[in-house]
N, CA, C and O atoms as a GROMACS GRO file, in nm:
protein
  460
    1UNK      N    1  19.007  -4.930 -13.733
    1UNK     CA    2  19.128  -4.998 -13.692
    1UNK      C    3  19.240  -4.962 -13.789
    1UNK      O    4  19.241  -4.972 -13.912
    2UNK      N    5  19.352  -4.909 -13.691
    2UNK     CA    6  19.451  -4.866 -13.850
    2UNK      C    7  19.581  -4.931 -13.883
    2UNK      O    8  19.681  -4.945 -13.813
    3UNK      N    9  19.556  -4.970 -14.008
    3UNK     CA   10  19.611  -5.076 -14.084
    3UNK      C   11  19.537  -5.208 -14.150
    3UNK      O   12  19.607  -5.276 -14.224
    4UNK      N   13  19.408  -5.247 -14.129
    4UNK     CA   14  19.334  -5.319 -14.139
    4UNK      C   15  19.339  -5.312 -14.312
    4UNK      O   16  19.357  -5.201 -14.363
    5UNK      N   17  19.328  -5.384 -14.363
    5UNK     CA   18  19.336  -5.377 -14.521
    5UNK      C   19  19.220  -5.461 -14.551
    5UNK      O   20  19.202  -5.561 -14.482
    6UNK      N   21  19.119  -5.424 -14.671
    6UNK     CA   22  19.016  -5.481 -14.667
    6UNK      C   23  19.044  -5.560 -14.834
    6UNK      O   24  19.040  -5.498 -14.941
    7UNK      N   25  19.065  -5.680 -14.820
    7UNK     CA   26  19.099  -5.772 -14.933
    7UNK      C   27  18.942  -5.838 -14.999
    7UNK      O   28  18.868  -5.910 -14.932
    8UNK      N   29  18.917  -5.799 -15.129
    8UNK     CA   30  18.789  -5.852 -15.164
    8UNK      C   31  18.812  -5.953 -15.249
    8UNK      O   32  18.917  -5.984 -15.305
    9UNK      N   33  18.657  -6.024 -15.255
    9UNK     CA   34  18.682  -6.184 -15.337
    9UNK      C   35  18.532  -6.159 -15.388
    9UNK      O   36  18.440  -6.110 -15.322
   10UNK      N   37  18.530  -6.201 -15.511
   10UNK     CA   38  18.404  -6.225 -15.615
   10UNK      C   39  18.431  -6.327 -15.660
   10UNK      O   40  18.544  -6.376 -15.660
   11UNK      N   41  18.287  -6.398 -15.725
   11UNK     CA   42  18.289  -6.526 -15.760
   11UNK      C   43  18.178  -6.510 -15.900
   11UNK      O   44  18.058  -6.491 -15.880
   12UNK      N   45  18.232  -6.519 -16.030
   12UNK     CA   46  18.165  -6.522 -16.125
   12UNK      C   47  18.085  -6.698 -16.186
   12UNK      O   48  18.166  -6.789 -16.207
   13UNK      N   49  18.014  -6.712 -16.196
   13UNK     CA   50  17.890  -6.831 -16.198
   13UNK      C   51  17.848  -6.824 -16.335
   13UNK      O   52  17.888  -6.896 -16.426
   14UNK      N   53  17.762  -6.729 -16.340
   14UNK     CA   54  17.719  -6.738 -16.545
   14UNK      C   55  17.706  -6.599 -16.573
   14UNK      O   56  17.772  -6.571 -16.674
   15UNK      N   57  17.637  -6.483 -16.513
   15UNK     CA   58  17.613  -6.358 -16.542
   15UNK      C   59  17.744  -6.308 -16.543
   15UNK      O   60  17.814  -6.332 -16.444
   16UNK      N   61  17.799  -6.232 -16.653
   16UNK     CA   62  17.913  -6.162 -16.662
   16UNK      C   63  17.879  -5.983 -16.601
   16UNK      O   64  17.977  -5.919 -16.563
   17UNK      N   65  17.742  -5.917 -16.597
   17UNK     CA   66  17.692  -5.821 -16.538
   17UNK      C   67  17.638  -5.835 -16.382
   17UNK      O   68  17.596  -5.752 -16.302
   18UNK      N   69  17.653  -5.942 -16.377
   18UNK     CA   70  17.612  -5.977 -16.187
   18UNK      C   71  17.764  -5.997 -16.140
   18UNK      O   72  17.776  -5.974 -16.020
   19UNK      N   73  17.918  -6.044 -16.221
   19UNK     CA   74  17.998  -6.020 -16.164
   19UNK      C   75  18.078  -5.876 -16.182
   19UNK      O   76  18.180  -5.851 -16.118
   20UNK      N   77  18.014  -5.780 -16.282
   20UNK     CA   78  18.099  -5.660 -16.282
   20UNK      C   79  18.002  -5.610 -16.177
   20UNK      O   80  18.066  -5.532 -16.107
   21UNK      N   81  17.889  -5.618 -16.139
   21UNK     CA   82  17.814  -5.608 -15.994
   21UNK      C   83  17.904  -5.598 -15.894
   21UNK      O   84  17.941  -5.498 -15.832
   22UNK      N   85  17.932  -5.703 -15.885
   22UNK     CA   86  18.009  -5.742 -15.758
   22UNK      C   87  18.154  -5.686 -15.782
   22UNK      O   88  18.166  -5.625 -15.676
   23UNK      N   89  18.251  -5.667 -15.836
   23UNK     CA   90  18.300  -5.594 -15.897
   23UNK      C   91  18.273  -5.430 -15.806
   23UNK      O   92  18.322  -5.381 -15.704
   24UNK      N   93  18.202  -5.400 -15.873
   24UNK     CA   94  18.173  -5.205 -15.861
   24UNK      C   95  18.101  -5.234 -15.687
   24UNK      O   96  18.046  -5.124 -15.680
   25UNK      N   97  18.083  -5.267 -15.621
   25UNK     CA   98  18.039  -5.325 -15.461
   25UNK      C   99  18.140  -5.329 -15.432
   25UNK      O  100  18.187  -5.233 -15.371
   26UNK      N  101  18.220  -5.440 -15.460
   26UNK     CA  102  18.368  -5.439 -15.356
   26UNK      C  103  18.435  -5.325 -15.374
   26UNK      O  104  18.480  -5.292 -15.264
   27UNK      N  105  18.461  -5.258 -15.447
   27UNK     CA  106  18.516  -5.061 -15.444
   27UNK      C  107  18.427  -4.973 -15.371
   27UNK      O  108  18.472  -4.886 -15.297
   28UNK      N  109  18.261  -4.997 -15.392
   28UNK     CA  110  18.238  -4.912 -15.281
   28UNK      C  111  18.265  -4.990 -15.153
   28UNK      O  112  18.230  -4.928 -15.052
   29UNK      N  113  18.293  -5.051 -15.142
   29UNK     CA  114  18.282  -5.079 -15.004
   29UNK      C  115  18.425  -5.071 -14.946
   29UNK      O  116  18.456  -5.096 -14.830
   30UNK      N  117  18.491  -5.040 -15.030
   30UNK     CA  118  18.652  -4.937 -14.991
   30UNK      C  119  18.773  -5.046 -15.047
   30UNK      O  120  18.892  -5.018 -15.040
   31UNK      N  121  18.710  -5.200 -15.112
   31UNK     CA  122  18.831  -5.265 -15.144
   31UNK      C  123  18.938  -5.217 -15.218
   31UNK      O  124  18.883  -5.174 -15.320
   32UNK      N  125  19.085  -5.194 -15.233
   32UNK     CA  126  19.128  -5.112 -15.317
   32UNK      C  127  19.132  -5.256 -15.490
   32UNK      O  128  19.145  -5.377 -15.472
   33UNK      N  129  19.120  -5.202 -15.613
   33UNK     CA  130  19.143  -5.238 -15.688
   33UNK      C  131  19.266  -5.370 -15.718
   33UNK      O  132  19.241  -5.478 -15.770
   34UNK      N  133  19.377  -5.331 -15.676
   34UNK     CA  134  19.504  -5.450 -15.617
   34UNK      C  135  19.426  -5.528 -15.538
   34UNK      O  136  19.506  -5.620 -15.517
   35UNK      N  137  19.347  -5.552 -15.492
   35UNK     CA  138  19.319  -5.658 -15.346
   35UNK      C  139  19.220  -5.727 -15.417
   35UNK      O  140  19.235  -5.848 -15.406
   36UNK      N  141  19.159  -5.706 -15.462
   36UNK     CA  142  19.054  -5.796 -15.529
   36UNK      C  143  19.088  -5.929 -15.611
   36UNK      O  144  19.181  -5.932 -15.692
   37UNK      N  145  19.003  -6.045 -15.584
   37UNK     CA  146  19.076  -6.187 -15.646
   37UNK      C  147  18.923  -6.231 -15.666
   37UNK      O  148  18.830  -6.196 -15.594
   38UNK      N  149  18.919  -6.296 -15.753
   38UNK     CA  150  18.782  -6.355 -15.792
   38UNK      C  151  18.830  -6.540 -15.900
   38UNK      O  152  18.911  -6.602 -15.968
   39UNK      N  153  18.715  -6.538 -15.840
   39UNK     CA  154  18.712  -6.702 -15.912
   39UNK      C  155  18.625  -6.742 -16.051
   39UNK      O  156  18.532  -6.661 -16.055
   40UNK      N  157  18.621  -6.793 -16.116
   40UNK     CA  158  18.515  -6.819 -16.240
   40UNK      C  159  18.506  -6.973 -16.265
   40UNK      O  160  18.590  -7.056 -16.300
   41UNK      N  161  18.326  -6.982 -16.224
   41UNK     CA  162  18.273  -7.108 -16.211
   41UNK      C  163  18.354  -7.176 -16.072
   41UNK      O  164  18.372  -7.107 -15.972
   42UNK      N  165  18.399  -7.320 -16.080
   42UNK     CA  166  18.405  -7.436 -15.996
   42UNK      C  167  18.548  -7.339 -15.935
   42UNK      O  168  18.533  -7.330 -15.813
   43UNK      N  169  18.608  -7.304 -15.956
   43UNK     CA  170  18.748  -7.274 -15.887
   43UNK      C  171  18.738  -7.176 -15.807
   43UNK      O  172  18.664  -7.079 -15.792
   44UNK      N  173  18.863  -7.242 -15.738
   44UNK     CA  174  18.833  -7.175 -15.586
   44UNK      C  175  19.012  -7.124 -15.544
   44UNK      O  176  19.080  -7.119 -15.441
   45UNK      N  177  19.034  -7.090 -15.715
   45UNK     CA  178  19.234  -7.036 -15.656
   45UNK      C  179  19.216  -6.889 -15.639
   45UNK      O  180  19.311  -6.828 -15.590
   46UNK      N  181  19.107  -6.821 -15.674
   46UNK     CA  182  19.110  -6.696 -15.635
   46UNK      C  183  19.111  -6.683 -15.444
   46UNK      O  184  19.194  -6.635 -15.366
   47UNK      N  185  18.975  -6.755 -15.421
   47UNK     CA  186  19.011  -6.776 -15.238
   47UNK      C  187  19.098  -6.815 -15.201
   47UNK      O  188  19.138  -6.752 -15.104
   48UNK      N  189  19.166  -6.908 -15.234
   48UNK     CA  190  19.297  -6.942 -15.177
   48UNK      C  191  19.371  -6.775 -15.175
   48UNK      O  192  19.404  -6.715 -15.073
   49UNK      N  193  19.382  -6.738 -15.283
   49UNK     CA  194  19.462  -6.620 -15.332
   49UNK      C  195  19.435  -6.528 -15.229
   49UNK      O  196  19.525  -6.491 -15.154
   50UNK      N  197  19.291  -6.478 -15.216
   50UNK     CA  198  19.281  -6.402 -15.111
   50UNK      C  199  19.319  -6.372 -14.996
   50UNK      O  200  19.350  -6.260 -14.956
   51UNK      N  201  19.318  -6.521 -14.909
   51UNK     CA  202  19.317  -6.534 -14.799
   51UNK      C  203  19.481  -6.582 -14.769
   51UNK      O  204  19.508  -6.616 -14.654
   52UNK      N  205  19.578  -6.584 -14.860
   52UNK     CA  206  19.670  -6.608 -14.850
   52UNK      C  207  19.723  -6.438 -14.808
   52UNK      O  208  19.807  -6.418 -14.720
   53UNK      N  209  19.658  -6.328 -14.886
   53UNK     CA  210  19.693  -6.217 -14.921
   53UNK      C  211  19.626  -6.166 -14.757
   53UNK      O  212  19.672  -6.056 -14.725
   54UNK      N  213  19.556  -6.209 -14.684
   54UNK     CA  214  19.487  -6.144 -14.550
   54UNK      C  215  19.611  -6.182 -14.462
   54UNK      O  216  19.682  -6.281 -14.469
   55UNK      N  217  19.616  -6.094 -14.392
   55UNK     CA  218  19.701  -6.096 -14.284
   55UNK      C  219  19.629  -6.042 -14.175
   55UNK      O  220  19.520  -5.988 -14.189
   56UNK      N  221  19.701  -6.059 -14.041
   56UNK     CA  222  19.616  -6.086 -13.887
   56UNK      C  223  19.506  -5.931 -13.875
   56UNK      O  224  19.572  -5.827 -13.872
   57UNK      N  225  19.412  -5.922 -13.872
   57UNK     CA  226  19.358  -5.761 -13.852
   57UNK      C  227  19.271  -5.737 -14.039
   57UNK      O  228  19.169  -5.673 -14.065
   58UNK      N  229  19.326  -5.786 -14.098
   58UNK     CA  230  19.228  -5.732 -14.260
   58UNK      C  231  19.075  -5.777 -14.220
   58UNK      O  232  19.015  -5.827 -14.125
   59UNK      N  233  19.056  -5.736 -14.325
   59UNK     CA  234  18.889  -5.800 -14.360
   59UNK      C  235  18.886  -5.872 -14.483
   59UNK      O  236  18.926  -5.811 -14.582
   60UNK      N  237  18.847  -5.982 -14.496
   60UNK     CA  238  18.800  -6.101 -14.615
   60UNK      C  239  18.628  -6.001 -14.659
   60UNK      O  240  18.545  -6.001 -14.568
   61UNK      N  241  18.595  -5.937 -14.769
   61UNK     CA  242  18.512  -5.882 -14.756
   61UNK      C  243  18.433  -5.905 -14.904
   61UNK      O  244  18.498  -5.874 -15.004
   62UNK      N  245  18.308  -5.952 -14.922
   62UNK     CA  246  18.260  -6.007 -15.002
   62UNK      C  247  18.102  -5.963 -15.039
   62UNK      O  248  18.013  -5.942 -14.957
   63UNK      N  249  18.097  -5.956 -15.142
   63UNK     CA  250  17.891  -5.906 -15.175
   63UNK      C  251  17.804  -5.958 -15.069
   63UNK      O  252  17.751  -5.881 -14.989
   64UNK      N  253  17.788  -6.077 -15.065
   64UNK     CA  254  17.703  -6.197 -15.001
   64UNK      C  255  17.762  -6.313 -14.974
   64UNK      O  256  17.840  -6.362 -15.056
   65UNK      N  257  17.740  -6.361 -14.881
   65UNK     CA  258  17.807  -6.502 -14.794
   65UNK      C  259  17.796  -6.632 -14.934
   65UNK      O  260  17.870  -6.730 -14.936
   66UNK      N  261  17.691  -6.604 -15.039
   66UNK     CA  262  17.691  -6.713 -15.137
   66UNK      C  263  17.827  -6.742 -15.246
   66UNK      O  264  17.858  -6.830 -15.326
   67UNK      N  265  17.864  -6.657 -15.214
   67UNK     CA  266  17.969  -6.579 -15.310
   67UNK      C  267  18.111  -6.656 -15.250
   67UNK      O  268  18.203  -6.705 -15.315
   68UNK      N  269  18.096  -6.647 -15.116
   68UNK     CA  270  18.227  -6.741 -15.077
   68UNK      C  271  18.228  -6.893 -15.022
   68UNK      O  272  18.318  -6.950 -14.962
   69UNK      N  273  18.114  -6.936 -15.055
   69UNK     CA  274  18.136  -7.089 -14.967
   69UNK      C  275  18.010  -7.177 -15.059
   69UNK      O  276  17.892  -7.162 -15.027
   70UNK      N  277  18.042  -7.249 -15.149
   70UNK     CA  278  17.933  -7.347 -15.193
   70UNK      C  279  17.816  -7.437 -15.155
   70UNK      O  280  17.716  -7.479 -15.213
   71UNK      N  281  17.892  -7.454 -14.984
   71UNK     CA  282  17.798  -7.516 -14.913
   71UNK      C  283  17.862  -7.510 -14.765
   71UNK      O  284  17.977  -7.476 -14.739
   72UNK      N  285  17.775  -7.546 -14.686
   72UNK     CA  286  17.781  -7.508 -14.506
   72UNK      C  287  17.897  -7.584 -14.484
   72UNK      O  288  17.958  -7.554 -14.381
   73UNK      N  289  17.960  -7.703 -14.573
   73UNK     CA  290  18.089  -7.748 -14.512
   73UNK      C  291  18.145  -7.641 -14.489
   73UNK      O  292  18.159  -7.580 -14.383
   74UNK      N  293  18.196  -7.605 -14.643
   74UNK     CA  294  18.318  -7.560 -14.695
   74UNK      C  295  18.311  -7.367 -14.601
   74UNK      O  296  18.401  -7.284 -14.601
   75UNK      N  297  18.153  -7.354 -14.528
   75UNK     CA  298  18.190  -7.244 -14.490
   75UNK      C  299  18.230  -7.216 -14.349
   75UNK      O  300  18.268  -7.116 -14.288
   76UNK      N  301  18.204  -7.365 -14.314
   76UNK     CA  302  18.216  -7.399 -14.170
   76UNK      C  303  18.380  -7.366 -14.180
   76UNK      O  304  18.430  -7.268 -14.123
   77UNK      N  305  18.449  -7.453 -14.253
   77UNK     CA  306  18.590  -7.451 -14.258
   77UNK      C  307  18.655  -7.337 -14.319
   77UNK      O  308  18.776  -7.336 -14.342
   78UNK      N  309  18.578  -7.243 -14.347
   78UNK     CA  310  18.604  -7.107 -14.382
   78UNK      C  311  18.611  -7.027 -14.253
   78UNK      O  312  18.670  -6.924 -14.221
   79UNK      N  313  18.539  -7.102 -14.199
   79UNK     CA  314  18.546  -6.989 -14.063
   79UNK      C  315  18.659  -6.991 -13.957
   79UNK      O  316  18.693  -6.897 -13.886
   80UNK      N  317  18.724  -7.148 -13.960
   80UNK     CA  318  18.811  -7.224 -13.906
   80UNK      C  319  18.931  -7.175 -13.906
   80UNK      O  320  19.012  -7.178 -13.814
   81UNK      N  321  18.952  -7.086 -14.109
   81UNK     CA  322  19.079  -7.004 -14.121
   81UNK      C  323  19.034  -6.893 -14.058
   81UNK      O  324  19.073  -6.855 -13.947
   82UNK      N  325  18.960  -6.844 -14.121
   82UNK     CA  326  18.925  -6.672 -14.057
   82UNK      C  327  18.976  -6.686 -13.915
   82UNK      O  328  19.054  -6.596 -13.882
   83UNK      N  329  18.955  -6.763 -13.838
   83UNK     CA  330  18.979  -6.759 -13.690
   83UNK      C  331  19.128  -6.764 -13.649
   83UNK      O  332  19.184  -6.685 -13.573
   84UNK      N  333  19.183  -6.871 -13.711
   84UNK     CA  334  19.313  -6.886 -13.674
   84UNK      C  335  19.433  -6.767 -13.738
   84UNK      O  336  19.539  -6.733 -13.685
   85UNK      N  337  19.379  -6.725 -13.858
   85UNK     CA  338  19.417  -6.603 -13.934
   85UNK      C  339  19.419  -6.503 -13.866
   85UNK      O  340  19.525  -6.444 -13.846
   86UNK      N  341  19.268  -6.451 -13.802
   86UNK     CA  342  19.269  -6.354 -13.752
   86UNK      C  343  19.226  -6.298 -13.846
   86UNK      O  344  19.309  -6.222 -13.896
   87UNK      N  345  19.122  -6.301 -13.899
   87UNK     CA  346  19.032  -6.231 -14.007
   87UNK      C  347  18.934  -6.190 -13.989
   87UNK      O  348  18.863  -6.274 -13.933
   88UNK      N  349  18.869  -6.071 -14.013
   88UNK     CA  350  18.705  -6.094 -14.009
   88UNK      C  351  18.656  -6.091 -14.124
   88UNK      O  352  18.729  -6.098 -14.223
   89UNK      N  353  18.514  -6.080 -14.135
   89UNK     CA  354  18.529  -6.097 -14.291
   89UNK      C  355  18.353  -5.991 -14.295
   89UNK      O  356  18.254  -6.000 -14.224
   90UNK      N  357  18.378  -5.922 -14.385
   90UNK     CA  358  18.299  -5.832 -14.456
   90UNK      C  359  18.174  -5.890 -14.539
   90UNK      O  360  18.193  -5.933 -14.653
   91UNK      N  361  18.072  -5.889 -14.493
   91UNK     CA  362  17.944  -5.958 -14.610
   91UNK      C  363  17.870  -5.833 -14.630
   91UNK      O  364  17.801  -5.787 -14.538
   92UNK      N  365  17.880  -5.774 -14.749
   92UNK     CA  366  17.841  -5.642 -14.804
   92UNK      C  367  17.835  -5.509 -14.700
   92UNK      O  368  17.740  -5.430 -14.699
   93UNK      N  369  17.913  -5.502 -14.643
   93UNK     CA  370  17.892  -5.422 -14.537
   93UNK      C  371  17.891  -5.430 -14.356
   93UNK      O  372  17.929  -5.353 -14.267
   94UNK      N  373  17.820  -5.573 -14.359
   94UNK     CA  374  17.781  -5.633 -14.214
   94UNK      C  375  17.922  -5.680 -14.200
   94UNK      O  376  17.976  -5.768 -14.266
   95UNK      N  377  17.996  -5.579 -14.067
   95UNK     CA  378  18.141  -5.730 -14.025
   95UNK      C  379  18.101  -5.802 -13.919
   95UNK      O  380  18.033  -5.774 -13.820
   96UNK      N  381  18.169  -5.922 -13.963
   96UNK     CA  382  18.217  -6.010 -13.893
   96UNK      C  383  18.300  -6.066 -13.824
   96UNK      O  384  18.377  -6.147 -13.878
   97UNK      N  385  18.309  -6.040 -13.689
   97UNK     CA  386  18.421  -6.114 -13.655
   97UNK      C  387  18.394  -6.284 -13.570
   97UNK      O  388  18.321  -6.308 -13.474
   98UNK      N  389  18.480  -6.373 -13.644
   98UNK     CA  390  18.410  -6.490 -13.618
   98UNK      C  391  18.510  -6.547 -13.478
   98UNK      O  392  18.488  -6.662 -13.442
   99UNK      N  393  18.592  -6.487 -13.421
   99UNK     CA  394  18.691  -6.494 -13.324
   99UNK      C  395  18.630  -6.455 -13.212
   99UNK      O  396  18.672  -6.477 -13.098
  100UNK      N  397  18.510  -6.384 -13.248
  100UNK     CA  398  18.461  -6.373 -13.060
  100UNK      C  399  18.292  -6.424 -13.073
  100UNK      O  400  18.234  -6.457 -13.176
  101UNK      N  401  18.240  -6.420 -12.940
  101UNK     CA  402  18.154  -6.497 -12.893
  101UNK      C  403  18.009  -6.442 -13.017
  101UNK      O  404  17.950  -6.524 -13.087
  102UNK      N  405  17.978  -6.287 -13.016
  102UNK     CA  406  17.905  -6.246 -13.090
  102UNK      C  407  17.925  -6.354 -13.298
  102UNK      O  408  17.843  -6.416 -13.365
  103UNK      N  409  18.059  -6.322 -13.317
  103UNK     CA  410  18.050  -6.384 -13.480
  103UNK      C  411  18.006  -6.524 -13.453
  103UNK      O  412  17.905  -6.579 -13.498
  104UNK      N  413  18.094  -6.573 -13.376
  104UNK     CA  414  18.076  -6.736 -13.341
  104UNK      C  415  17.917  -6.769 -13.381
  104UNK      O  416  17.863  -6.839 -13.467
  105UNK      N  417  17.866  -6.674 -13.266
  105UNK     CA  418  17.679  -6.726 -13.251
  105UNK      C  419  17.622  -6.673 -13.419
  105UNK      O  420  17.537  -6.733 -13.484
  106UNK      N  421  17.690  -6.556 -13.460
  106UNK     CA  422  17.640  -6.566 -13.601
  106UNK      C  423  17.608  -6.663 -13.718
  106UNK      O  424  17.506  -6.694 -13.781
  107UNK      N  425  17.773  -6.708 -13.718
  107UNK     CA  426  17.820  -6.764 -13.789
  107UNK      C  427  17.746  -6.921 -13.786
  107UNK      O  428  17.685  -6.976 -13.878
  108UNK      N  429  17.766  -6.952 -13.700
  108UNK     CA  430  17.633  -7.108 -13.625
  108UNK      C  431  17.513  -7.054 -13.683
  108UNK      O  432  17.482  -7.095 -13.795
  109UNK      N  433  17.451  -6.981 -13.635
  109UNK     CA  434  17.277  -6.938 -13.708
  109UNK      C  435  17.321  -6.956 -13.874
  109UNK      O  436  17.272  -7.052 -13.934
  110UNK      N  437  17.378  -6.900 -13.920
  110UNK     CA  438  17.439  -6.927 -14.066
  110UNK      C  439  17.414  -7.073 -14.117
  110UNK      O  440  17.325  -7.129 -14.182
  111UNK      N  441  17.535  -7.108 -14.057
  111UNK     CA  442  17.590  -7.260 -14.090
  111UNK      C  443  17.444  -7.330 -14.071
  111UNK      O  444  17.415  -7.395 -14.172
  112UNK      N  445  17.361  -7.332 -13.987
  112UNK     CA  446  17.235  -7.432 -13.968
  112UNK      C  447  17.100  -7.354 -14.036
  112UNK      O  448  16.995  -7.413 -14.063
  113UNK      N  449  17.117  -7.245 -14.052
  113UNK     CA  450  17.046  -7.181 -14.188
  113UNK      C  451  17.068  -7.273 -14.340
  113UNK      O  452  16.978  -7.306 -14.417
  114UNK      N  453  17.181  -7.295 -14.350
  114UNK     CA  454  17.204  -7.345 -14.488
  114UNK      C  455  17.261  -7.477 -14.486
  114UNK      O  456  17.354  -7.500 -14.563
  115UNK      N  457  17.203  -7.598 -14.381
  115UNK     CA  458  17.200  -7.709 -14.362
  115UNK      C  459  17.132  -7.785 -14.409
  115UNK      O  460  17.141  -7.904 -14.379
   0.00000   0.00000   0.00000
């Protein structure tokens, strides 16, 4: 899709080598260096940051789904923006688009996976 900009988000927890991990992942996976926003521990202004920075058509694109949502609320209502945004969102590779019927049914198996 051309113009699609792929905006990445990491989330550092305690390993400082599991987030330069994630880190060197979001470049291969084509994020450019500028786009990248990450959080450390409880905060969550890097996502804000991100998803402020996505516009209609990007990709929200991330290592692993653990990485962006603490718990099935907060990812439920993650999905809520992605949709109205017009986002899909990248989990190491696998996209997502949560705007049509296929992400939707994903995204549900997800959400009641981690219920």
């Amino acid at each position: 899709m051309t113009g699609t900009r792929l905006i990445g988000y990491a989330h550092l927890r305690q390993d400082p080598s599991d987030f330069r991990a994630q880190l060197a992942r979001l470049r291969l996976l084509g994020v450019a260096e500028d786009d990248i926003y990450w959080d450390h521990r409880a905060s969550q202004a890097g996502l804000a940051d991100a998803l402020a920075a996505c516009r209609p058509g990007d990709m929200l694109t991330v290592t692993s789904l653990d990485r962006l949502a603490p718990s099935p609320e907060a990812l439920e209502e993650l999905t809520g923006v992605l949709i109205d945004r017009e986002v899909r969102l990248n989990v190491g590779g696998l996209v997502i688009n949560p705007a049509n019927e296929e992400g939707r049914s994903l995204f549900e198996s997800i959400l009641l996976a981690t219920a």
